[in-house]
Tab-separated table of C-alpha atoms in Angstrom:
chain	number	residue	atom	x	y	z
A	93	UNK	CA	-71.542	4.400	240.432
A	94	UNK	CA	-69.662	3.449	237.087
A	95	UNK	CA	-65.640	5.080	237.366
A	96	UNK	CA	-64.833	5.756	233.769
A	97	UNK	CA	-60.933	6.082	232.902
A	98	UNK	CA	-60.040	9.404	231.076
A	99	UNK	CA	-56.555	8.386	229.490
A	100	UNK	CA	-56.768	9.027	226.000
A	101	UNK	CA	-54.014	9.119	223.592
A	102	UNK	CA	-52.313	12.593	224.135
A	103	UNK	CA	-50.926	13.530	220.439
A	104	UNK	CA	-49.749	16.456	218.532
A	105	UNK	CA	-47.877	16.279	215.439
A	106	UNK	CA	-46.683	12.705	216.558
A	107	UNK	CA	-45.394	13.835	219.686
A	108	UNK	CA	-47.137	13.022	223.061
A	109	UNK	CA	-48.242	15.609	225.233
A	110	UNK	CA	-47.937	15.537	228.851
A	111	UNK	CA	-50.499	15.936	231.173
A	112	UNK	CA	-50.792	18.009	234.492
A	113	UNK	CA	-53.781	17.834	237.159
A	114	UNK	CA	-53.716	21.214	239.202
A	115	UNK	CA	-56.126	20.581	241.914
A	116	UNK	CA	-57.588	24.171	242.939
A	117	UNK	CA	-58.725	27.587	240.553
A	118	UNK	CA	-57.385	30.173	242.770
A	119	UNK	CA	-54.129	32.434	241.906
A	120	UNK	CA	-51.587	29.797	241.993
A	121	UNK	CA	-53.666	27.472	240.237
A	122	UNK	CA	-54.554	29.337	237.359
A	123	UNK	CA	-51.312	30.802	237.083
A	124	UNK	CA	-49.861	27.155	236.788
A	125	UNK	CA	-52.329	26.473	234.284
A	126	UNK	CA	-51.549	28.930	232.214
A	127	UNK	CA	-47.560	29.042	232.106
A	128	UNK	CA	-47.875	25.202	231.490
A	129	UNK	CA	-50.190	25.004	228.842
A	130	UNK	CA	-48.138	27.595	227.158
A	131	UNK	CA	-45.226	25.363	227.543
A	132	UNK	CA	-47.255	22.615	225.783
A	133	UNK	CA	-48.743	20.631	228.219
A	134	UNK	CA	-52.303	19.159	228.203
A	135	UNK	CA	-54.069	20.903	231.399
A	136	UNK	CA	-56.884	20.045	233.526
A	137	UNK	CA	-58.430	22.063	236.789
A	138	UNK	CA	-60.513	20.513	239.382
A	139	UNK	CA	-62.395	23.280	241.570
A	140	UNK	CA	-64.403	22.318	244.802
A	141	UNK	CA	-66.345	25.331	244.312
A	142	UNK	CA	-69.445	25.244	241.887
A	143	UNK	CA	-68.260	28.185	240.084
A	144	UNK	CA	-65.617	30.942	239.568
A	145	UNK	CA	-64.822	33.599	242.593
A	146	UNK	CA	-65.356	37.025	242.036
A	147	UNK	CA	-64.857	39.045	244.928
A	148	UNK	CA	-62.235	39.274	247.660
A	149	UNK	CA	-60.057	41.382	248.983
A	150	UNK	CA	-57.053	43.533	247.739
A	151	UNK	CA	-53.705	42.002	246.610
A	152	UNK	CA	-50.468	43.851	245.747
A	153	UNK	CA	-48.373	42.966	242.618
A	154	UNK	CA	-44.958	44.865	243.150
A	155	UNK	CA	-41.260	43.226	242.536
A	156	UNK	CA	-40.759	39.833	241.560
A	157	UNK	CA	-44.980	39.500	241.645
A	158	UNK	CA	-45.515	42.467	238.784
A	159	UNK	CA	-42.364	40.719	237.015
A	160	UNK	CA	-44.059	37.150	237.181
A	161	UNK	CA	-47.470	38.477	236.036
A	162	UNK	CA	-45.333	40.051	232.901
A	163	UNK	CA	-43.797	36.801	232.230
A	164	UNK	CA	-47.285	35.437	232.299
A	165	UNK	CA	-48.774	38.019	229.759
A	166	UNK	CA	-51.353	39.143	231.654
A	167	UNK	CA	-50.251	42.752	232.873
A	168	UNK	CA	-52.496	44.399	229.756
A	169	UNK	CA	-55.340	42.378	231.151
A	170	UNK	CA	-55.038	43.474	235.055
A	171	UNK	CA	-54.079	47.323	234.255
A	172	UNK	CA	-57.737	48.316	233.697
A	173	UNK	CA	-58.919	46.810	236.838
A	174	UNK	CA	-55.774	48.604	238.984
A	175	UNK	CA	-57.387	50.118	241.718
A	176	UNK	CA	-54.129	52.752	241.879
A	177	UNK	CA	-52.840	54.072	244.987
A	178	UNK	CA	-55.967	55.688	247.236
A	179	UNK	CA	-55.868	58.232	250.062
A	180	UNK	CA	-55.450	55.977	253.345
A	181	UNK	CA	-57.506	58.061	256.628
A	182	UNK	CA	-56.838	56.933	260.130
A	183	UNK	CA	-59.474	57.120	262.416
A	184	UNK	CA	-61.091	57.578	265.485
A	185	UNK	CA	-63.387	54.360	266.854
A	186	UNK	CA	-66.511	56.905	266.184
A	187	UNK	CA	-65.095	56.760	262.396
A	188	UNK	CA	-64.039	60.866	262.823
A	189	UNK	CA	-60.384	61.354	260.973
A	190	UNK	CA	-57.213	60.884	262.884
A	191	UNK	CA	-54.598	62.111	259.919
A	192	UNK	CA	-54.395	61.143	256.230
A	193	UNK	CA	-51.627	59.224	254.532
A	194	UNK	CA	-51.606	60.604	250.762
A	195	UNK	CA	-51.881	58.479	247.877
A	196	UNK	CA	-48.370	60.191	246.455
A	197	UNK	CA	-46.445	58.352	249.779
A	198	UNK	CA	-47.541	54.632	249.048
A	199	UNK	CA	-46.149	55.694	245.172
A	200	UNK	CA	-43.239	57.031	245.993
A	201	UNK	CA	-42.467	54.114	248.504
A	202	UNK	CA	-43.502	51.227	245.877
A	203	UNK	CA	-43.018	52.655	242.300
A	204	UNK	CA	-44.944	52.573	238.992
A	205	UNK	CA	-44.209	48.865	238.319
A	206	UNK	CA	-47.163	47.961	240.913
A	207	UNK	CA	-50.423	47.089	240.415
A	208	UNK	CA	-53.733	46.748	243.371
A	209	UNK	CA	-56.535	45.026	242.504
A	210	UNK	CA	-59.385	42.718	243.863
A	211	UNK	CA	-58.188	38.920	244.368
A	212	UNK	CA	-61.292	37.983	242.209
A	213	UNK	CA	-60.566	40.199	239.461
A	214	UNK	CA	-56.796	38.768	239.133
A	215	UNK	CA	-58.551	35.271	239.074
A	216	UNK	CA	-61.005	36.463	236.374
A	217	UNK	CA	-58.367	37.674	233.995
A	218	UNK	CA	-55.920	34.545	234.407
A	219	UNK	CA	-58.952	32.325	233.765
A	220	UNK	CA	-59.927	34.536	231.067
A	221	UNK	CA	-56.580	34.394	229.631
A	222	UNK	CA	-56.317	30.437	229.962
A	223	UNK	CA	-59.914	30.179	228.332
A	224	UNK	CA	-60.039	27.209	225.447
A	225	UNK	CA	-56.623	25.781	226.681
A	226	UNK	CA	-57.212	23.699	229.802
A	227	UNK	CA	-60.300	22.182	230.704
A	228	UNK	CA	-61.330	23.254	233.588
A	229	UNK	CA	-63.994	21.834	235.814
A	230	UNK	CA	-65.835	22.927	239.043
A	231	UNK	CA	-67.704	21.078	241.688
A	232	UNK	CA	-65.111	18.538	241.500
A	233	UNK	CA	-62.100	16.976	243.534
A	234	UNK	CA	-59.751	14.391	243.939
A	235	UNK	CA	-60.669	11.530	246.012
A	236	UNK	CA	-57.728	9.111	245.775
A	237	UNK	CA	-54.339	9.494	243.839
A	238	UNK	CA	-51.594	6.870	243.902
A	239	UNK	CA	-48.167	7.648	241.920
A	240	UNK	CA	-45.862	5.066	239.574
A	241	UNK	CA	-42.957	5.651	237.696
A	242	UNK	CA	-44.369	7.259	234.933
A	243	UNK	CA	-46.996	9.101	236.828
A	244	UNK	CA	-49.925	10.141	239.305
A	245	UNK	CA	-53.489	8.085	238.932
A	246	UNK	CA	-56.407	10.336	240.304
A	247	UNK	CA	-59.567	9.407	241.134
A	248	UNK	CA	-62.334	12.222	241.286
A	249	UNK	CA	-65.603	12.955	242.484
A	250	UNK	CA	-67.336	12.266	239.890
A	251	UNK	CA	-66.019	8.783	239.652
A	252	UNK	CA	-63.494	9.365	236.991
A	253	UNK	CA	-60.281	7.950	236.579
A	254	UNK	CA	-57.411	10.105	235.288
A	255	UNK	CA	-53.627	9.614	234.788
A	256	UNK	CA	-51.194	12.729	234.651
A	257	UNK	CA	-47.665	12.756	234.461
A	258	UNK	CA	-47.658	15.733	236.913
A	259	UNK	CA	-50.093	16.457	239.686
A	260	UNK	CA	-50.418	20.192	241.241
A	261	UNK	CA	-52.047	20.718	244.412
A	262	UNK	CA	-53.184	24.336	244.908
A	263	UNK	CA	-55.939	24.621	246.679
A	264	UNK	CA	-55.224	27.000	249.791
A	265	UNK	CA	-54.328	26.507	253.141
A	266	UNK	CA	-56.824	23.825	253.726
A	267	UNK	CA	-55.708	21.789	251.336
A	268	UNK	CA	-57.073	18.394	250.356
A	269	UNK	CA	-54.293	16.925	248.141
A	270	UNK	CA	-51.736	17.667	251.037
A	271	UNK	CA	-54.396	15.927	253.597
A	272	UNK	CA	-54.281	12.920	251.116
A	273	UNK	CA	-50.547	13.157	250.249
A	274	UNK	CA	-48.370	14.213	253.180
A	275	UNK	CA	-50.878	13.510	256.156
A	276	UNK	CA	-53.120	15.844	258.181
A	277	UNK	CA	-53.676	19.526	258.251
A	278	UNK	CA	-52.664	19.743	261.964
A	279	UNK	CA	-48.968	18.286	261.094
A	280	UNK	CA	-48.600	21.524	258.986
A	281	UNK	CA	-51.219	23.928	259.907
A	282	UNK	CA	-49.960	26.648	262.311
A	283	UNK	CA	-52.744	28.860	263.851
A	284	UNK	CA	-51.341	32.433	265.025
A	285	UNK	CA	-54.500	33.411	267.086
A	286	UNK	CA	-55.813	35.721	264.607
A	287	UNK	CA	-59.169	35.923	262.507
A	288	UNK	CA	-59.425	37.490	258.749
A	289	UNK	CA	-62.742	39.063	257.171
A	290	UNK	CA	-63.079	40.435	253.953
A	291	UNK	CA	-66.110	41.098	251.492
A	292	UNK	CA	-67.027	43.500	248.590
A	293	UNK	CA	-69.652	46.286	249.190
A	294	UNK	CA	-72.422	46.470	246.997
A	295	UNK	CA	-73.218	50.036	248.146
A	296	UNK	CA	-70.603	52.473	248.565
A	297	UNK	CA	-70.243	53.118	252.523
A	298	UNK	CA	-71.573	56.583	253.024
A	299	UNK	CA	-68.930	57.415	255.729
A	300	UNK	CA	-66.080	56.860	253.456
A	301	UNK	CA	-65.132	59.768	251.219
A	302	UNK	CA	-64.653	58.588	247.811
A	303	UNK	CA	-61.465	57.651	246.636
A	304	UNK	CA	-60.306	56.861	249.750
A	305	UNK	CA	-60.076	54.261	252.570
A	306	UNK	CA	-60.394	54.774	256.139
A	307	UNK	CA	-58.387	52.842	258.507
A	308	UNK	CA	-59.069	52.043	262.503
A	309	UNK	CA	-56.391	50.341	264.502
A	310	UNK	CA	-56.970	49.419	267.989
A	311	UNK	CA	-55.497	47.303	270.471
A	312	UNK	CA	-55.977	43.994	268.850
A	313	UNK	CA	-58.232	44.306	266.212
A	314	UNK	CA	-57.668	46.524	262.647
A	315	UNK	CA	-60.864	47.267	260.452
A	316	UNK	CA	-60.297	48.789	257.092
A	317	UNK	CA	-63.198	50.242	255.108
A	318	UNK	CA	-62.802	51.166	251.034
A	319	UNK	CA	-64.752	53.690	248.986
A	320	UNK	CA	-63.421	53.276	245.605
A	321	UNK	CA	-66.793	53.502	243.713
A	322	UNK	CA	-69.711	50.963	242.717
A	323	UNK	CA	-68.712	47.505	242.520
A	324	UNK	CA	-64.899	48.260	243.383
A	325	UNK	CA	-65.954	48.928	247.460
A	326	UNK	CA	-65.050	46.511	249.944
A	327	UNK	CA	-63.864	45.835	253.925
A	328	UNK	CA	-61.256	44.223	255.600
A	329	UNK	CA	-60.855	43.157	259.214
A	330	UNK	CA	-58.698	41.175	261.436
A	331	UNK	CA	-58.223	40.589	264.905
A	332	UNK	CA	-56.894	38.674	267.643
A	333	UNK	CA	-58.659	35.360	268.907
A	334	UNK	CA	-58.263	32.653	271.675
A	335	UNK	CA	-60.235	30.396	269.607
A	336	UNK	CA	-60.166	30.439	265.964
A	337	UNK	CA	-62.220	27.005	265.776
A	338	UNK	CA	-64.800	28.624	267.858
A	339	UNK	CA	-64.883	31.942	265.813
A	340	UNK	CA	-65.193	30.301	262.110
A	341	UNK	CA	-68.188	28.405	263.683
A	342	UNK	CA	-69.786	31.658	264.431
A	343	UNK	CA	-69.526	32.606	260.749
A	344	UNK	CA	-68.558	35.949	259.461
A	345	UNK	CA	-71.760	38.271	260.678
A	346	UNK	CA	-71.233	37.194	264.005
A	347	UNK	CA	-68.067	36.935	264.654
A	348	UNK	CA	-67.058	39.986	262.775
A	349	UNK	CA	-70.345	42.187	264.523
A	350	UNK	CA	-69.149	41.298	267.968
A	351	UNK	CA	-65.462	41.865	266.967
A	352	UNK	CA	-66.244	45.313	265.812
A	353	UNK	CA	-69.786	46.326	266.418
A	354	UNK	CA	-68.220	49.139	268.552
A	355	UNK	CA	-66.835	51.349	265.944
A	356	UNK	CA	-68.962	53.810	264.250
A	357	UNK	CA	-68.438	55.574	260.781
A	358	UNK	CA	-67.348	53.271	257.511
A	359	UNK	CA	-67.358	50.063	259.559
A	360	UNK	CA	-70.875	50.536	260.844
A	361	UNK	CA	-71.668	50.638	256.956
A	362	UNK	CA	-70.198	47.838	256.303
A	363	UNK	CA	-70.973	45.277	259.131
A	364	UNK	CA	-74.797	46.493	258.364
A	365	UNK	CA	-73.879	45.361	254.556
A	366	UNK	CA	-72.666	42.228	255.495
A	367	UNK	CA	-75.750	41.302	257.861
A	368	UNK	CA	-77.832	41.258	254.339
A	369	UNK	CA	-75.037	39.126	252.661
A	370	UNK	CA	-72.663	37.084	254.871
A	371	UNK	CA	-72.466	34.329	252.132
A	372	UNK	CA	-70.400	36.845	250.164
A	373	UNK	CA	-67.310	36.989	252.891
A	374	UNK	CA	-64.409	35.549	253.377
A	375	UNK	CA	-63.585	34.530	257.001
A	376	UNK	CA	-60.997	32.361	258.183
A	377	UNK	CA	-58.145	31.607	260.965
A	378	UNK	CA	-54.882	33.125	260.095
A	379	UNK	CA	-52.479	30.228	259.897
A	380	UNK	CA	-49.099	29.450	257.905
A	381	UNK	CA	-48.414	26.505	256.515
A	382	UNK	CA	-45.104	24.944	257.549
A	383	UNK	CA	-43.388	21.719	255.693
A	384	UNK	CA	-40.342	20.206	255.517
A	385	UNK	CA	-41.004	19.344	251.949
A	386	UNK	CA	-43.472	20.172	249.229
A	387	UNK	CA	-43.540	17.794	246.669
A	388	UNK	CA	-43.123	13.810	246.537
A	389	UNK	CA	-42.156	12.212	242.971
A	390	UNK	CA	-44.476	14.168	240.745
A	391	UNK	CA	-46.580	15.424	243.546
A	392	UNK	CA	-46.392	19.215	244.325
A	393	UNK	CA	-47.799	21.821	246.189
A	394	UNK	CA	-47.897	25.360	245.280
A	395	UNK	CA	-49.230	28.445	247.029
A	396	UNK	CA	-51.220	28.740	250.176
A	397	UNK	CA	-51.282	24.862	250.185
A	398	UNK	CA	-47.334	24.543	250.157
A	399	UNK	CA	-46.415	27.605	252.400
A	400	UNK	CA	-49.730	30.247	252.911
A	401	UNK	CA	-47.774	33.783	254.274
A	402	UNK	CA	-51.064	34.552	255.412
A	403	UNK	CA	-52.717	38.454	254.357
A	404	UNK	CA	-49.841	39.886	257.073
A	405	UNK	CA	-46.661	39.091	255.173
A	406	UNK	CA	-49.016	41.493	252.355
A	407	UNK	CA	-47.251	39.480	249.476
A	408	UNK	CA	-49.048	35.701	249.094
A	409	UNK	CA	-50.637	36.623	245.449
A	410	UNK	CA	-47.343	37.903	244.184
A	411	UNK	CA	-45.468	34.831	245.669
A	412	UNK	CA	-48.499	32.600	244.607
A	413	UNK	CA	-47.753	33.845	240.872
A	414	UNK	CA	-43.635	33.802	241.008
A	415	UNK	CA	-44.158	30.635	242.226
A	416	UNK	CA	-46.291	29.128	239.313
A	417	UNK	CA	-44.428	30.903	236.807
A	418	UNK	CA	-40.909	29.421	238.436
A	419	UNK	CA	-42.052	26.324	238.744
A	420	UNK	CA	-42.957	26.343	235.173
A	421	UNK	CA	-39.259	27.620	234.051
A	422	UNK	CA	-38.295	24.478	236.262
A	423	UNK	CA	-40.232	22.063	234.071
A	424	UNK	CA	-39.165	23.047	230.980
A	425	UNK	CA	-35.603	23.162	231.655
A	426	UNK	CA	-35.621	19.075	231.487
A	427	UNK	CA	-37.340	16.044	231.154
A	428	UNK	CA	-37.341	14.887	234.753
A	429	UNK	CA	-40.086	15.801	237.013
A	430	UNK	CA	-39.281	14.890	240.320
A	431	UNK	CA	-35.560	16.539	239.810
A	432	UNK	CA	-37.172	19.473	238.734
A	433	UNK	CA	-39.150	19.972	241.334
A	434	UNK	CA	-36.807	19.441	243.703
A	435	UNK	CA	-34.844	22.090	241.838
A	436	UNK	CA	-37.990	24.664	241.815
A	437	UNK	CA	-38.330	24.263	245.784
A	438	UNK	CA	-35.094	24.956	246.433
A	439	UNK	CA	-34.941	27.918	244.381
A	440	UNK	CA	-38.648	29.016	246.055
A	441	UNK	CA	-38.295	28.082	249.402
A	442	UNK	CA	-35.801	30.666	251.002
A	443	UNK	CA	-38.549	33.478	249.544
A	444	UNK	CA	-41.684	31.380	250.938
A	445	UNK	CA	-39.564	31.417	254.387
A	446	UNK	CA	-38.538	35.334	254.440
A	447	UNK	CA	-42.300	36.346	253.762
A	448	UNK	CA	-43.298	34.289	256.908
A	449	UNK	CA	-40.972	35.166	258.848
A	450	UNK	CA	-41.644	38.864	257.956
A	451	UNK	CA	-45.522	38.066	258.864
A	452	UNK	CA	-45.147	36.836	262.261
A	453	UNK	CA	-42.825	40.029	263.048
A	454	UNK	CA	-45.543	42.004	261.305
A	455	UNK	CA	-48.710	40.794	263.195
A	456	UNK	CA	-48.342	43.465	265.220
A	457	UNK	CA	-48.963	46.086	262.818
A	458	UNK	CA	-52.406	44.659	262.279
A	459	UNK	CA	-53.281	44.177	265.591
A	460	UNK	CA	-50.982	45.826	268.518
A	461	UNK	CA	-51.188	44.509	272.166
A	462	UNK	CA	-51.065	47.886	273.553
A	463	UNK	CA	-52.341	51.193	273.317
A	464	UNK	CA	-48.863	52.307	273.527
A	465	UNK	CA	-48.173	50.230	270.301
A	466	UNK	CA	-51.070	51.512	268.589
A	467	UNK	CA	-49.711	55.093	269.396
A	468	UNK	CA	-46.098	53.955	268.268
A	469	UNK	CA	-47.443	52.525	265.133
A	470	UNK	CA	-49.141	56.211	263.953
A	471	UNK	CA	-46.522	57.829	264.564
A	472	UNK	CA	-44.044	55.873	262.556
A	473	UNK	CA	-47.410	56.498	259.897
A	474	UNK	CA	-46.766	60.500	260.614
A	475	UNK	CA	-43.543	60.467	260.364
A	476	UNK	CA	-43.069	58.661	257.050
A	477	UNK	CA	-44.845	61.634	255.534
A	478	UNK	CA	-41.756	63.438	255.816
A	479	UNK	CA	-39.576	63.765	252.708
A	480	UNK	CA	-36.141	62.301	254.398
A	481	UNK	CA	-38.385	59.515	256.085
A	482	UNK	CA	-40.153	58.678	252.875
A	483	UNK	CA	-36.712	57.843	250.924
A	484	UNK	CA	-35.832	55.523	253.796
A	485	UNK	CA	-39.127	53.481	253.688
A	486	UNK	CA	-38.822	53.371	250.075
A	487	UNK	CA	-35.530	51.620	250.371
A	488	UNK	CA	-36.583	49.082	252.748
A	489	UNK	CA	-39.820	48.367	250.679
A	490	UNK	CA	-37.563	47.797	247.456
A	491	UNK	CA	-34.836	45.705	249.942
A	492	UNK	CA	-37.975	43.433	251.075
A	493	UNK	CA	-39.173	42.904	247.441
A	494	UNK	CA	-35.624	41.878	246.465
């Protein structure tokens, strides 16, 4: 293969533009690309997947996550895609209703500066905002990287060689950039002994009332199915497992049916749809990334590649947006890129570690160890509907987001 150099003069009005190579077109990568393009950087994004993803589970943006989306200018485009607050119905294993949590309970706890949207919709909005302002290449990875005093040399999977002043690895929990630059995944990935699966539902689940979601929580597992209308309904599953590698190898349809096939109602509806289209599911082990440093020289990790708080934190998308925006601000504050990366990490690390700790402590809510823990969790959910306790919950959530 002929190796092509791609390092043209980069200038506008006589001033050379700095180039950033962003690896990963997920939330963190697109948000960083958007922020830096608006700051005058020449942006190149490479993404392993052959095309944009359009599905995924629901993510919540509130607190600093909502603030970051606002600073990035994408809130107006996100609002029409906002799922909003909906009724949550706790169910028995066969799908029969136990009790309901009205939408007003969640709204009172979170407040009005909040968005609930599908991960794919958030990525689409970021991608559309970036359209025309970046060179985005799908089906492309970085094969080699080497640093020097003024930048980073990268060799792409298509043979192209590129030099950039900054390389951002935003390629997820199984980051290839992290492996290339910092070492083997096993040195940083901490398996939490759970699996998670999520996928959109093409057909509205018949056993779930429209505008509501059902949730079954039992020892070691949780299954949630949302009926929010055509092309807006989805399912989410998580469960404890002893061997995540074996579960991953089984594939989503086999593994999730084995773990949840005894359940009825909306879960049975969702699993039936998964059987016909397993390729559309997100399915992975639940793991956190723990690193002593997120950058070296002019290479920095961002989002799940750096910290991966997991779905148990309920804050991954918000942290990715906030981290990307703060990274841009740190880089805009001066010309010393390595120093800016160090400053940014010092500011971001406490928040990321806080979210990781909250996720580890909160695993029992998603996969309780015993029936007694299931019962205690249900008791708390029933109790927060009481006016006095609702205020305590609201203040607790506000403290967690500040």
